[in-house]
């Protein structure tokens, strides 16, 4: 993304780590949980690729076409799966937001607006201010709602009401709050990336 190199490094590392954790979650759970984890892993790795600092690697100009195609297909898959309850609407919104950012930062969009694109570390190409604003509001509300779900239950809740009583699988299988923390992390990262448009 555009901006100071340190923020790009941190954002890239955070998104890559989140994507890796989501990839681990694809090994266990129901088909719906595995599908959700796959979508979140793709999002994490895609965001990490978008955030690669120019000092590390100058991305080729065609990379934005790849991002737009991959996340366009992911958005289409999420929309189709919405009808049978296989995906949460948030996956479709996230994939469409990634397509929007890829198109907004593509070299052609950069030249049309007088800016640069992510790979060269120039000024942001920009997007449609109204759409960027809508996505910023969506992600701000999503992050606040997700953060609220991570708040521990009140003391009066019976023991074991919100957590599994046995641990039969790996740590990532028994800790649903870690999956929620990953979604929260990606929501914050998406908000930060949208701010740079």
PDB file of C-alpha atoms in Angstrom:
ATOM      1  CA  UNK A   1       0.000   0.000   0.000  1.00  0.00           C
ATOM      2  CA  UNK A   2       0.995   3.623  -0.188  1.00  0.00           C
ATOM      3  CA  UNK A   3       2.496   5.419   2.759  1.00  0.00           C
ATOM      4  CA  UNK A   4       5.494   4.926   5.016  1.00  0.00           C
ATOM      5  CA  UNK A   5       7.556   1.800   4.418  1.00  0.00           C
ATOM      6  CA  UNK A   6       7.239   0.638   8.033  1.00  0.00           C
ATOM      7  CA  UNK A   7       3.436   0.554   7.809  1.00  0.00           C
ATOM      8  CA  UNK A   8       3.692  -1.490   4.617  1.00  0.00           C
ATOM      9  CA  UNK A   9       6.014  -4.004   6.282  1.00  0.00           C
ATOM     10  CA  UNK A  10       3.768  -4.302   9.329  1.00  0.00           C
ATOM     11  CA  UNK A  11       0.612  -4.613   7.251  1.00  0.00           C
ATOM     12  CA  UNK A  12       2.205  -7.206   4.980  1.00  0.00           C
ATOM     13  CA  UNK A  13       3.442  -9.266   7.944  1.00  0.00           C
ATOM     14  CA  UNK A  14       0.141  -9.062   9.788  1.00  0.00           C
ATOM     15  CA  UNK A  15      -1.920 -10.062   6.749  1.00  0.00           C
ATOM     16  CA  UNK A  16       0.466 -12.909   5.837  1.00  0.00           C
ATOM     17  CA  UNK A  17       0.378 -14.270   9.406  1.00  0.00           C
ATOM     18  CA  UNK A  18      -3.411 -14.036   9.443  1.00  0.00           C
ATOM     19  CA  UNK A  19      -3.620 -15.819   6.090  1.00  0.00           C
ATOM     20  CA  UNK A  20      -1.311 -18.569   7.359  1.00  0.00           C
ATOM     21  CA  UNK A  21      -3.422 -19.077  10.487  1.00  0.00           C
ATOM     22  CA  UNK A  22      -6.597 -19.239   8.385  1.00  0.00           C
ATOM     23  CA  UNK A  23      -4.903 -21.801   6.157  1.00  0.00           C
ATOM     24  CA  UNK A  24      -4.253 -23.958   9.239  1.00  0.00           C
ATOM     25  CA  UNK A  25      -7.960 -23.722  10.087  1.00  0.00           C
ATOM     26  CA  UNK A  26      -8.865 -25.336   6.743  1.00  0.00           C
ATOM     27  CA  UNK A  27      -7.712 -28.727   8.053  1.00  0.00           C
ATOM     28  CA  UNK A  28     -10.530 -29.266  10.569  1.00  0.00           C
ATOM     29  CA  UNK A  29     -14.161 -28.394  11.137  1.00  0.00           C
ATOM     30  CA  UNK A  30     -17.309 -28.642   9.079  1.00  0.00           C
ATOM     31  CA  UNK A  31     -17.306 -28.001   5.332  1.00  0.00           C
ATOM     32  CA  UNK A  32     -18.772 -24.543   5.945  1.00  0.00           C
ATOM     33  CA  UNK A  33     -16.033 -23.709   8.478  1.00  0.00           C
ATOM     34  CA  UNK A  34     -13.324 -24.960   6.118  1.00  0.00           C
ATOM     35  CA  UNK A  35     -14.814 -22.941   3.248  1.00  0.00           C
ATOM     36  CA  UNK A  36     -14.890 -19.835   5.405  1.00  0.00           C
ATOM     37  CA  UNK A  37     -11.280 -20.428   6.480  1.00  0.00           C
ATOM     38  CA  UNK A  38     -10.209 -20.846   2.822  1.00  0.00           C
ATOM     39  CA  UNK A  39     -11.883 -17.562   1.875  1.00  0.00           C
ATOM     40  CA  UNK A  40     -10.216 -15.805   4.807  1.00  0.00           C
ATOM     41  CA  UNK A  41      -6.798 -17.294   3.949  1.00  0.00           C
ATOM     42  CA  UNK A  42      -7.136 -16.046   0.377  1.00  0.00           C
ATOM     43  CA  UNK A  43      -8.085 -12.609   1.677  1.00  0.00           C
ATOM     44  CA  UNK A  44      -5.136 -12.523   4.091  1.00  0.00           C
ATOM     45  CA  UNK A  45      -2.588 -13.524   1.458  1.00  0.00           C
ATOM     46  CA  UNK A  46      -4.115 -11.189  -1.129  1.00  0.00           C
ATOM     47  CA  UNK A  47      -3.946  -8.273   1.278  1.00  0.00           C
ATOM     48  CA  UNK A  48      -0.348  -9.169   2.146  1.00  0.00           C
ATOM     49  CA  UNK A  49       0.537  -9.129  -1.564  1.00  0.00           C
ATOM     50  CA  UNK A  50      -1.104  -5.714  -1.969  1.00  0.00           C
ATOM     51  CA  UNK A  51       0.849  -4.371   1.000  1.00  0.00           C
ATOM     52  CA  UNK A  52       4.315  -5.517  -0.173  1.00  0.00           C
ATOM     53  CA  UNK A  53       6.646  -2.542   0.373  1.00  0.00           C
ATOM     54  CA  UNK A  54       8.397  -1.336  -2.807  1.00  0.00           C
ATOM     55  CA  UNK A  55      11.739  -1.694  -0.971  1.00  0.00           C
ATOM     56  CA  UNK A  56      11.165  -5.463  -0.808  1.00  0.00           C
ATOM     57  CA  UNK A  57       9.725  -6.085  -4.241  1.00  0.00           C
ATOM     58  CA  UNK A  58       8.389  -4.031  -7.109  1.00  0.00           C
ATOM     59  CA  UNK A  59       5.250  -5.809  -8.208  1.00  0.00           C
ATOM     60  CA  UNK A  60       4.734  -6.206 -11.956  1.00  0.00           C
ATOM     61  CA  UNK A  61       2.069  -4.032 -13.530  1.00  0.00           C
ATOM     62  CA  UNK A  62      -0.044  -7.080 -14.457  1.00  0.00           C
ATOM     63  CA  UNK A  63      -0.372  -8.026 -10.768  1.00  0.00           C
ATOM     64  CA  UNK A  64      -3.436  -5.772 -10.470  1.00  0.00           C
ATOM     65  CA  UNK A  65      -5.180  -7.697 -13.223  1.00  0.00           C
ATOM     66  CA  UNK A  66      -4.453 -10.939 -11.337  1.00  0.00           C
ATOM     67  CA  UNK A  67      -5.838  -9.443  -8.104  1.00  0.00           C
ATOM     68  CA  UNK A  68      -8.977  -8.228  -9.864  1.00  0.00           C
ATOM     69  CA  UNK A  69      -9.586 -11.595 -11.573  1.00  0.00           C
ATOM     70  CA  UNK A  70      -8.875 -13.740  -8.485  1.00  0.00           C
ATOM     71  CA  UNK A  71     -10.998 -11.653  -6.148  1.00  0.00           C
ATOM     72  CA  UNK A  72     -13.692 -11.163  -8.769  1.00  0.00           C
ATOM     73  CA  UNK A  73     -13.960 -14.967  -8.970  1.00  0.00           C
ATOM     74  CA  UNK A  74     -13.942 -15.178  -5.158  1.00  0.00           C
ATOM     75  CA  UNK A  75     -16.738 -12.591  -4.978  1.00  0.00           C
ATOM     76  CA  UNK A  76     -18.783 -14.495  -7.551  1.00  0.00           C
ATOM     77  CA  UNK A  77     -18.238 -17.741  -5.612  1.00  0.00           C
ATOM     78  CA  UNK A  78     -19.266 -16.057  -2.348  1.00  0.00           C
ATOM     79  CA  UNK A  79     -22.425 -14.607  -3.923  1.00  0.00           C
ATOM     80  CA  UNK A  80     -23.401 -17.998  -5.362  1.00  0.00           C
ATOM     81  CA  UNK A  81     -22.747 -19.685  -2.009  1.00  0.00           C
ATOM     82  CA  UNK A  82     -24.845 -17.057  -0.191  1.00  0.00           C
ATOM     83  CA  UNK A  83     -27.954 -18.614  -1.699  1.00  0.00           C
ATOM     84  CA  UNK A  84     -27.290 -21.978  -0.052  1.00  0.00           C
ATOM     85  CA  UNK A  85     -25.979 -20.537   3.207  1.00  0.00           C
ATOM     86  CA  UNK A  86     -22.392 -21.603   2.489  1.00  0.00           C
ATOM     87  CA  UNK A  87     -20.743 -18.219   2.985  1.00  0.00           C
ATOM     88  CA  UNK A  88     -21.231 -15.129   5.075  1.00  0.00           C
ATOM     89  CA  UNK A  89     -22.055 -11.927   3.130  1.00  0.00           C
ATOM     90  CA  UNK A  90     -18.875 -10.394   4.558  1.00  0.00           C
ATOM     91  CA  UNK A  91     -16.778 -12.617   2.261  1.00  0.00           C
ATOM     92  CA  UNK A  92     -18.530 -11.190  -0.796  1.00  0.00           C
ATOM     93  CA  UNK A  93     -18.046  -7.611   0.433  1.00  0.00           C
ATOM     94  CA  UNK A  94     -14.372  -8.265   1.193  1.00  0.00           C
ATOM     95  CA  UNK A  95     -13.703  -9.804  -2.218  1.00  0.00           C
ATOM     96  CA  UNK A  96     -15.475  -6.951  -3.998  1.00  0.00           C
ATOM     97  CA  UNK A  97     -13.471  -4.442  -1.932  1.00  0.00           C
ATOM     98  CA  UNK A  98     -10.260  -6.170  -3.061  1.00  0.00           C
ATOM     99  CA  UNK A  99     -11.373  -5.919  -6.716  1.00  0.00           C
ATOM    100  CA  UNK A 100     -12.150  -2.231  -6.166  1.00  0.00           C
ATOM    101  CA  UNK A 101      -8.729  -1.547  -4.625  1.00  0.00           C
ATOM    102  CA  UNK A 102      -6.929  -3.452  -7.395  1.00  0.00           C
ATOM    103  CA  UNK A 103      -8.743  -1.473 -10.089  1.00  0.00           C
ATOM    104  CA  UNK A 104      -8.224   1.824  -8.230  1.00  0.00           C
ATOM    105  CA  UNK A 105      -4.473   1.186  -7.931  1.00  0.00           C
ATOM    106  CA  UNK A 106      -3.893  -0.203 -11.416  1.00  0.00           C
ATOM    107  CA  UNK A 107      -1.367   1.699 -13.539  1.00  0.00           C
ATOM    108  CA  UNK A 108      -4.073   2.912 -15.966  1.00  0.00           C
ATOM    109  CA  UNK A 109      -6.141   4.314 -13.086  1.00  0.00           C
ATOM    110  CA  UNK A 110      -3.003   5.905 -11.666  1.00  0.00           C
ATOM    111  CA  UNK A 111      -2.197   7.667 -14.940  1.00  0.00           C
ATOM    112  CA  UNK A 112      -5.769   8.857 -15.351  1.00  0.00           C
ATOM    113  CA  UNK A 113      -5.759  10.460 -11.925  1.00  0.00           C
ATOM    114  CA  UNK A 114      -2.148  11.670 -11.980  1.00  0.00           C
ATOM    115  CA  UNK A 115      -1.057   9.277  -9.203  1.00  0.00           C
ATOM    116  CA  UNK A 116       1.064   6.163  -9.070  1.00  0.00           C
ATOM    117  CA  UNK A 117       0.375   2.626  -8.025  1.00  0.00           C
ATOM    118  CA  UNK A 118       1.352   0.452  -5.144  1.00  0.00           C
ATOM    119  CA  UNK A 119       4.386  -1.172  -6.735  1.00  0.00           C
ATOM    120  CA  UNK A 120       6.276   2.053  -7.386  1.00  0.00           C
ATOM    121  CA  UNK A 121       5.593   3.711  -4.031  1.00  0.00           C
ATOM    122  CA  UNK A 122       4.122   6.815  -5.654  1.00  0.00           C
ATOM    123  CA  UNK A 123       1.026   8.671  -4.634  1.00  0.00           C
ATOM    124  CA  UNK A 124      -2.211   6.686  -4.515  1.00  0.00           C
ATOM    125  CA  UNK A 125      -4.197   6.377  -7.704  1.00  0.00           C
ATOM    126  CA  UNK A 126      -7.417   6.985  -5.850  1.00  0.00           C
ATOM    127  CA  UNK A 127     -10.837   5.549  -6.184  1.00  0.00           C
ATOM    128  CA  UNK A 128     -14.380   6.799  -6.202  1.00  0.00           C
ATOM    129  CA  UNK A 129     -14.628   8.865  -2.992  1.00  0.00           C
ATOM    130  CA  UNK A 130     -18.258   7.895  -2.296  1.00  0.00           C
ATOM    131  CA  UNK A 131     -17.573   4.167  -2.707  1.00  0.00           C
ATOM    132  CA  UNK A 132     -14.396   4.405  -0.647  1.00  0.00           C
ATOM    133  CA  UNK A 133     -16.407   6.194   2.057  1.00  0.00           C
ATOM    134  CA  UNK A 134     -19.104   3.504   2.058  1.00  0.00           C
ATOM    135  CA  UNK A 135     -16.474   0.770   2.387  1.00  0.00           C
ATOM    136  CA  UNK A 136     -14.714   2.682   5.180  1.00  0.00           C
ATOM    137  CA  UNK A 137     -17.995   2.958   7.111  1.00  0.00           C
ATOM    138  CA  UNK A 138     -18.735  -0.741   6.515  1.00  0.00           C
ATOM    139  CA  UNK A 139     -15.318  -1.831   7.796  1.00  0.00           C
ATOM    140  CA  UNK A 140     -15.416   0.561  10.752  1.00  0.00           C
ATOM    141  CA  UNK A 141     -18.757  -0.939  11.826  1.00  0.00           C
ATOM    142  CA  UNK A 142     -17.511  -4.474  11.151  1.00  0.00           C
ATOM    143  CA  UNK A 143     -14.394  -3.931  13.271  1.00  0.00           C
ATOM    144  CA  UNK A 144     -16.381  -2.421  16.140  1.00  0.00           C
ATOM    145  CA  UNK A 145     -18.894  -5.281  16.042  1.00  0.00           C
ATOM    146  CA  UNK A 146     -16.155  -7.935  15.900  1.00  0.00           C
ATOM    147  CA  UNK A 147     -14.211  -6.308  18.725  1.00  0.00           C
ATOM    148  CA  UNK A 148     -17.380  -6.319  20.841  1.00  0.00           C
ATOM    149  CA  UNK A 149     -17.696 -10.083  20.353  1.00  0.00           C
ATOM    150  CA  UNK A 150     -14.193 -10.609  21.777  1.00  0.00           C
ATOM    151  CA  UNK A 151     -15.139  -9.036  25.108  1.00  0.00           C
ATOM    152  CA  UNK A 152     -15.271 -11.792  27.758  1.00  0.00           C
ATOM    153  CA  UNK A 153     -18.668 -12.972  28.979  1.00  0.00           C
ATOM    154  CA  UNK A 154     -19.926 -11.577  32.293  1.00  0.00           C
ATOM    155  CA  UNK A 155     -19.016 -13.462  35.467  1.00  0.00           C
ATOM    156  CA  UNK A 156     -22.608 -14.676  35.906  1.00  0.00           C
ATOM    157  CA  UNK A 157     -22.470 -16.898  32.802  1.00  0.00           C
ATOM    158  CA  UNK A 158     -22.259 -20.598  33.761  1.00  0.00           C
ATOM    159  CA  UNK A 159     -18.860 -22.205  33.248  1.00  0.00           C
ATOM    160  CA  UNK A 160     -18.454 -23.795  29.842  1.00  0.00           C
ATOM    161  CA  UNK A 161     -21.470 -22.045  28.315  1.00  0.00           C
ATOM    162  CA  UNK A 162     -19.440 -20.278  25.637  1.00  0.00           C
ATOM    163  CA  UNK A 163     -16.383 -22.517  25.290  1.00  0.00           C
ATOM    164  CA  UNK A 164     -15.832 -26.152  24.401  1.00  0.00           C
ATOM    165  CA  UNK A 165     -15.375 -28.446  27.396  1.00  0.00           C
ATOM    166  CA  UNK A 166     -12.904 -30.784  25.729  1.00  0.00           C
ATOM    167  CA  UNK A 167      -9.981 -30.190  23.460  1.00  0.00           C
ATOM    168  CA  UNK A 168      -9.619 -33.007  20.957  1.00  0.00           C
ATOM    169  CA  UNK A 169      -7.902 -31.198  18.121  1.00  0.00           C
ATOM    170  CA  UNK A 170      -5.169 -28.656  17.574  1.00  0.00           C
ATOM    171  CA  UNK A 171      -5.247 -25.288  19.310  1.00  0.00           C
ATOM    172  CA  UNK A 172      -6.756 -23.489  16.293  1.00  0.00           C
ATOM    173  CA  UNK A 173      -9.635 -25.938  16.273  1.00  0.00           C
ATOM    174  CA  UNK A 174     -10.562 -25.340  19.931  1.00  0.00           C
ATOM    175  CA  UNK A 175     -10.274 -21.554  20.000  1.00  0.00           C
ATOM    176  CA  UNK A 176     -13.048 -19.878  17.974  1.00  0.00           C
ATOM    177  CA  UNK A 177     -12.045 -16.510  19.404  1.00  0.00           C
ATOM    178  CA  UNK A 178      -8.771 -16.782  17.449  1.00  0.00           C
ATOM    179  CA  UNK A 179     -10.748 -17.092  14.209  1.00  0.00           C
ATOM    180  CA  UNK A 180     -12.735 -14.022  15.220  1.00  0.00           C
ATOM    181  CA  UNK A 181      -9.495 -12.198  16.046  1.00  0.00           C
ATOM    182  CA  UNK A 182      -8.232 -13.010  12.533  1.00  0.00           C
ATOM    183  CA  UNK A 183     -11.390 -11.562  10.994  1.00  0.00           C
ATOM    184  CA  UNK A 184     -10.996  -8.483  13.177  1.00  0.00           C
ATOM    185  CA  UNK A 185      -7.350  -8.131  12.103  1.00  0.00           C
ATOM    186  CA  UNK A 186      -8.251  -8.352   8.430  1.00  0.00           C
ATOM    187  CA  UNK A 187     -11.061  -5.844   8.925  1.00  0.00           C
ATOM    188  CA  UNK A 188      -8.628  -3.368  10.487  1.00  0.00           C
ATOM    189  CA  UNK A 189      -6.099  -3.998   7.701  1.00  0.00           C
ATOM    190  CA  UNK A 190      -8.761  -3.477   5.038  1.00  0.00           C
ATOM    191  CA  UNK A 191      -9.799  -0.218   6.702  1.00  0.00           C
ATOM    192  CA  UNK A 192      -6.145   0.920   6.701  1.00  0.00           C
ATOM    193  CA  UNK A 193      -5.699  -0.017   3.052  1.00  0.00           C
ATOM    194  CA  UNK A 194      -8.867   1.817   2.033  1.00  0.00           C
ATOM    195  CA  UNK A 195      -7.647   4.930   3.848  1.00  0.00           C
ATOM    196  CA  UNK A 196      -4.692   5.099   1.477  1.00  0.00           C
ATOM    197  CA  UNK A 197      -6.854   5.336  -1.668  1.00  0.00           C
TER     198      UNK A 197
END
